[in-house]
Coordinates of C-alpha atoms in Angstrom, one line a residue:
M3 CA -9.2 -4.5 -21.6
A4 CA -5.5 -3.5 -21.2
Y5 CA -4.0 -4.0 -17.8
K6 CA -0.8 -2.1 -17.1
D7 CA 1.9 -4.7 -15.8
Y8 CA 2.5 -4.2 -12.3
Y9 CA 6.3 -4.9 -13.0
D10 CA 6.2 -2.3 -15.8
V11 CA 4.6 0.0 -13.3
L12 CA 7.5 0.1 -10.2
G13 CA 9.7 -0.2 -13.1
V14 CA 11.6 -3.1 -12.4
S15 CA 12.2 -6.8 -13.6
R16 CA 10.5 -10.1 -13.7
G17 CA 12.7 -11.2 -11.8
A18 CA 13.6 -8.2 -8.8
S19 CA 14.5 -9.7 -5.8
D20 CA 12.0 -8.4 -2.6
A21 CA 13.9 -4.4 -2.0
D22 CA 14.4 -4.1 -5.0
I23 CA 10.5 -3.6 -5.0
K24 CA 10.1 -2.3 -2.5
S25 CA 13.0 0.6 -2.9
A26 CA 10.8 1.2 -6.9
Y27 CA 8.0 1.7 -4.3
R28 CA 9.1 3.8 -2.3
K29 CA 10.8 5.9 -4.6
L30 CA 7.5 6.1 -6.8
A31 CA 5.2 6.7 -3.7
K32 CA 6.9 9.7 -2.9
Q33 CA 7.4 11.0 -5.7
F34 CA 3.4 10.9 -6.7
H35 CA 2.5 10.9 -3.8
P36 CA -0.9 13.1 -3.9
D37 CA 0.0 15.6 -1.0
K38 CA 3.2 17.0 -3.8
N39 CA 0.7 16.5 -6.6
A40 CA -2.6 18.4 -5.8
G41 CA -5.4 18.9 -8.3
D42 CA -3.5 16.1 -10.2
D43 CA -5.9 14.0 -11.7
K44 CA -3.5 11.5 -13.0
A45 CA -0.5 11.7 -10.6
A46 CA -3.9 10.3 -8.6
E47 CA -4.2 7.6 -11.0
R48 CA -0.2 7.0 -10.9
F49 CA -0.6 6.8 -7.3
K50 CA -3.0 3.7 -7.5
E51 CA -1.3 1.5 -9.9
I52 CA 2.0 2.1 -7.5
G53 CA 0.2 1.0 -5.0
E54 CA -2.3 -1.9 -6.7
A55 CA 1.1 -3.7 -7.9
Y56 CA 2.8 -3.1 -5.1
A57 CA 0.6 -4.9 -3.4
V58 CA 0.0 -8.1 -5.1
L59 CA 4.5 -8.1 -6.1
N60 CA 5.2 -7.5 -2.5
D61 CA 2.7 -10.4 -1.4
P62 CA 4.8 -14.1 -2.5
E63 CA 1.2 -15.9 -3.2
K64 CA -0.2 -13.3 -5.1
R65 CA 3.4 -12.3 -6.5
K66 CA 3.1 -16.4 -7.8
L67 CA -0.4 -16.1 -8.7
Y68 CA 0.7 -12.5 -11.1
D69 CA 3.3 -14.5 -12.7
Q70 CA 2.0 -17.6 -13.9
Y71 CA -2.0 -15.9 -15.0
G72 CA -1.1 -12.4 -15.2
H73 CA -4.0 -9.9 -14.1
A74 CA -6.5 -12.0 -11.4
G75 CA -9.8 -12.9 -14.0
Q76 CA -7.1 -13.7 -16.5
V77 CA -6.8 -17.9 -16.6
P78 CA -5.1 -19.0 -19.5
P79 CA -7.4 -22.0 -21.3
G80 CA -7.0 -25.1 -20.3
A81 CA -6.4 -24.1 -16.7
Y82 CA -8.5 -26.6 -15.2
P83 CA -9.8 -30.1 -16.3
G84 CA -12.8 -29.5 -18.0
S85 CA -12.6 -26.3 -18.4
G86 CA -11.7 -23.6 -21.3
G87 CA -11.0 -20.4 -18.9
F88 CA -13.6 -18.2 -17.1
P89 CA -16.9 -17.9 -17.1
G90 CA -18.7 -21.1 -18.0
A91 CA -16.0 -24.0 -16.4
D92 CA -17.1 -26.6 -16.0
F93 CA -15.1 -28.7 -13.1
G94 CA -16.6 -32.2 -14.0
G95 CA -17.2 -33.3 -10.3
F96 CA -13.8 -31.6 -8.5
D97 CA -14.2 -30.5 -5.1
P98 CA -14.2 -27.1 -5.7
G99 CA -13.0 -26.6 -1.8
Q100 CA -9.8 -27.4 -3.9
F101 CA -9.5 -24.2 -5.2
S102 CA -9.7 -22.0 -2.3
D103 CA -6.5 -20.9 -1.7
F104 CA -6.0 -19.5 -5.2
F105 CA -10.1 -18.1 -5.3
Q106 CA -8.6 -15.8 -2.2
G107 CA -5.3 -14.5 -4.3
L108 CA -7.3 -14.6 -6.6
F109 CA -10.0 -12.0 -5.8
G110 CA -8.3 -10.1 -3.7
Q111 CA -10.1 -6.9 -2.7
T112 CA -14.0 -8.4 -3.5
G113 CA -13.2 -11.5 -3.1
G114 CA -13.0 -15.1 -1.6
R115 CA -13.9 -18.1 -1.7
G116 CA -17.4 -19.6 -0.8
G117 CA -20.8 -18.5 -1.8
A118 CA -22.0 -18.4 -4.9
G119 CA -22.6 -15.5 -7.2
G120 CA -21.0 -12.6 -8.8
Y121 CA -17.8 -10.9 -7.5
R122 CA -15.5 -8.1 -8.4
N123 CA -12.3 -8.2 -8.4
P124 CA -9.5 -5.5 -8.3
A125 CA -8.7 -5.2 -12.2
G126 CA -12.9 -4.3 -13.1
Q127 CA -13.1 -7.6 -14.1
Q128 CA -16.9 -9.9 -12.9
V129 CA -16.7 -13.1 -12.0
N130 CA -19.6 -15.2 -12.1
I131 CA -18.8 -18.0 -9.5
E132 CA -22.3 -19.7 -9.8
D133 CA -21.6 -20.6 -13.2
L134 CA -17.8 -21.8 -12.6
L135 CA -19.9 -24.3 -10.1
G136 CA -22.9 -24.9 -12.3
G137 CA -21.9 -28.7 -13.2
L138 CA -21.8 -29.2 -9.0
G139 CA -25.9 -29.1 -7.9
G140 CA -26.7 -31.7 -11.2
A141 CA -29.0 -30.8 -14.0
G142 CA -31.9 -28.4 -13.5
Q143 CA -30.7 -27.3 -10.6
S144 CA -29.4 -24.2 -8.6
R145 CA -27.4 -24.7 -5.4
R146 CA -26.4 -22.0 -2.8
F147 CA -23.0 -22.3 -0.8
V148 CA -23.4 -20.4 2.5
Q149 CA -19.7 -19.3 3.4
N150 CA -17.6 -17.3 4.4
V151 CA -16.4 -14.5 1.9
E152 CA -12.0 -13.8 2.3
G153 CA -11.0 -10.9 0.3
E154 CA -8.1 -7.9 1.2
L155 CA -8.6 -3.9 1.5
Q156 CA -5.6 -2.0 0.6
V157 CA -5.2 1.6 2.8
T158 CA -2.6 3.9 2.6
L159 CA -0.5 4.8 5.7
E160 CA -2.1 7.9 6.6
E161 CA -6.0 6.7 6.1
A162 CA -4.8 4.0 8.6
F163 CA -3.8 6.4 10.5
S164 CA -7.0 8.6 10.8
G165 CA -9.4 5.7 9.8
S166 CA -11.3 5.9 6.7
D167 CA -15.1 5.5 5.2
E168 CA -14.1 2.7 1.7
V169 CA -16.4 1.1 -0.1
I170 CA -16.8 -2.2 -1.3
N171 CA -19.0 -4.4 -4.2
V172 CA -20.1 -8.2 -2.4
D173 CA -21.8 -9.8 -5.1
G174 CA -23.6 -7.2 -6.3
K175 CA -24.0 -5.4 -3.1
R176 CA -22.0 -1.7 -2.9
L177 CA -21.0 -2.4 1.3
S178 CA -20.6 0.3 3.2
L179 CA -17.6 0.2 6.6
R180 CA -15.0 2.3 8.5
V181 CA -12.0 1.9 9.1
P182 CA -10.9 1.9 12.4
A183 CA -7.9 5.0 13.4
G184 CA -4.5 3.1 14.6
T185 CA -5.2 0.6 12.1
R186 CA -2.3 -1.8 11.7
D187 CA -1.5 -4.4 8.6
G188 CA -2.9 -7.6 8.8
A189 CA -6.4 -6.3 11.3
R190 CA -9.5 -8.5 10.2
L191 CA -12.7 -6.1 9.8
R192 CA -16.3 -8.1 9.4
L193 CA -19.4 -7.9 8.0
A194 CA -21.7 -9.9 9.0
G195 CA -24.2 -11.5 7.2
Q196 CA -23.5 -9.3 4.3
G197 CA -21.7 -12.4 2.0
P198 CA -23.8 -14.2 -0.8
G199 CA -26.3 -16.8 0.6
G200 CA -25.9 -14.5 4.1
G201 CA -22.5 -15.4 4.6
D202 CA -20.3 -13.3 7.2
V203 CA -17.6 -10.8 4.7
L204 CA -13.9 -11.4 6.6
L205 CA -11.3 -8.7 4.8
T206 CA -7.8 -7.9 6.3
I207 CA -6.4 -4.9 6.1
R208 CA -3.9 -4.3 4.3
V209 CA -1.5 -1.3 5.2
L210 CA 0.2 0.4 2.7
E211 CA 3.8 2.3 2.6
D212 CA 4.0 5.5 1.3
G213 CA 7.0 6.7 1.0
R214 CA 7.6 9.3 3.8
F215 CA 7.1 7.4 7.2
D216 CA 7.9 4.4 8.3
L217 CA 5.8 2.7 10.8
D218 CA 8.4 0.0 13.3
G219 CA 5.7 -1.0 16.4
D220 CA 4.4 1.8 18.0
D221 CA 7.0 4.5 16.0
L222 CA 7.0 6.3 13.4
T223 CA 10.3 7.9 11.4
T224 CA 10.2 10.6 8.6
S225 CA 12.8 12.0 7.4
V226 CA 13.2 15.9 6.8
D227 CA 16.0 18.7 4.5
V228 CA 17.7 20.5 6.7
P229 CA 20.2 23.6 5.2
A230 CA 24.0 23.6 6.0
P231 CA 23.7 26.5 8.0
V232 CA 21.5 25.1 10.8
A233 CA 23.1 22.8 11.2
A234 CA 26.1 24.3 12.0
L235 CA 24.5 26.4 14.0
G236 CA 21.4 25.7 14.7
G237 CA 17.5 26.4 14.6
D238 CA 14.2 25.7 13.9
V239 CA 13.2 23.5 10.5
K240 CA 9.8 22.6 9.5
V241 CA 8.4 18.8 9.9
Q242 CA 4.7 17.5 9.3
T243 CA 3.9 15.2 11.5
I244 CA 1.7 11.9 10.4
A245 CA -2.0 13.7 11.5
G246 CA -1.1 16.3 8.5
T247 CA 0.1 19.2 11.8
T248 CA 3.4 21.4 11.0
G249 CA 5.5 22.1 14.2
N250 CA 8.9 23.5 14.7
L251 CA 11.7 21.3 15.2
T252 CA 14.7 22.5 17.0
V253 CA 18.0 21.7 15.5
P254 CA 20.9 22.1 17.9
P255 CA 24.0 23.4 16.6
G256 CA 27.0 21.4 15.3
S257 CA 24.1 18.4 14.1
S258 CA 25.4 15.8 11.3
G259 CA 23.1 14.3 8.9
G260 CA 21.1 11.2 9.6
R261 CA 21.3 11.5 13.8
K262 CA 18.0 11.1 14.4
M263 CA 15.6 13.3 17.0
R264 CA 12.5 12.2 18.7
L265 CA 9.3 13.9 18.9
R266 CA 7.6 13.0 22.2
G267 CA 3.7 12.0 21.6
Q268 CA 3.9 12.1 17.5
G269 CA 4.0 8.1 17.2
W270 CA 1.2 5.4 16.1
P271 CA -2.1 5.4 18.4
R272 CA -2.1 3.0 20.4
R273 CA -4.7 1.3 22.3
D274 CA -5.2 3.0 25.4
G275 CA -5.7 6.3 23.8
S276 CA -2.0 7.6 23.9
R277 CA 0.6 7.4 21.0
G278 CA 4.4 5.8 20.0
D279 CA 6.7 8.5 19.2
L280 CA 7.1 10.4 15.9
Y281 CA 12.1 10.2 14.6
V282 CA 13.1 12.7 12.3
R283 CA 15.9 12.1 10.6
L284 CA 17.8 15.0 9.3
N285 CA 19.1 15.1 5.9
I286 CA 21.9 18.2 5.5
T287 CA 21.2 19.3 2.4
V288 CA 24.0 22.5 -0.2
P289 CA 22.2 24.3 -2.2
K290 CA 23.1 23.7 -6.0
D291 CA 23.1 28.1 -6.3
L292 CA 24.6 30.1 -4.6
S293 CA 25.2 33.9 -5.1
D294 CA 28.4 35.7 -5.9
E295 CA 28.3 36.8 -2.0
E296 CA 27.0 32.6 -0.4
K297 CA 29.5 31.6 -2.5
E298 CA 32.8 34.1 -0.8
L299 CA 30.9 32.6 3.0
Y300 CA 31.5 29.4 1.8
R301 CA 35.4 30.0 1.1
Q302 CA 35.8 32.4 3.4
L303 CA 34.2 29.0 6.0
R304 CA 36.2 26.4 4.2
D305 CA 39.8 28.3 4.7
L306 CA 39.0 28.5 8.1
R307 CA 38.5 25.1 9.2
R308 CA 41.8 23.7 6.9

């Protein structure tokens, strides 16, 4: 099965800086966001690819693993002693615990270090840990390790804000879970006793930025286009909040581009039930196509300002 190169997905070089990767992601996420491409399955799939690529390349450890091994599970033959690559590798007496950090980064959303059994990594490949650790119990013995399984779960900023129902695969089992509303990046969820051998499944939530909103503490920032005449004379413009509601923002006369206006209580949920604020950055726009009458009015305005 062929997979797209994450650098190609974001349109950046392999030596791209963190800032370049973040900038490319924001631009593409905004272009292919489902809200702007309703009913377009290709755009939805593209948005998913962009999020997956960013989640790997924006994480220094994951990027290092990806640069070295490519897509998760595609380990080159001979990467470890006695191994021809996955599956069925024999570590010849090595303690697999020393590779736990590698496993944790490799399996991403539903894998991790720990118990035996099958895991499905983000690329959709099946990795059989029981085969991987097969030589440890001695000839004819089968050992199961009751340990926690750690991984990451990616959600969009809107899903983290509103909460979402997710389904993951662990050891061949489909597990349902609820991401609570107001979840922040780095939050941990625990599914007790759902891992291989009765261990726990520990998930770290990774919130993907979508290019429309930036989260800073409890406050959100977004941008809105304001026609030049409205900026000069004042008026109302439509603003969409992260909750999906649309309201009017009154722009004062003489407003300039880059000015920020605050909508109180439209930011991120707090533990006490209140919410932060939404800051709206004004982006002044000038129409590209003007009628003859509009051109004449702009000429008159220009002449008055001389």
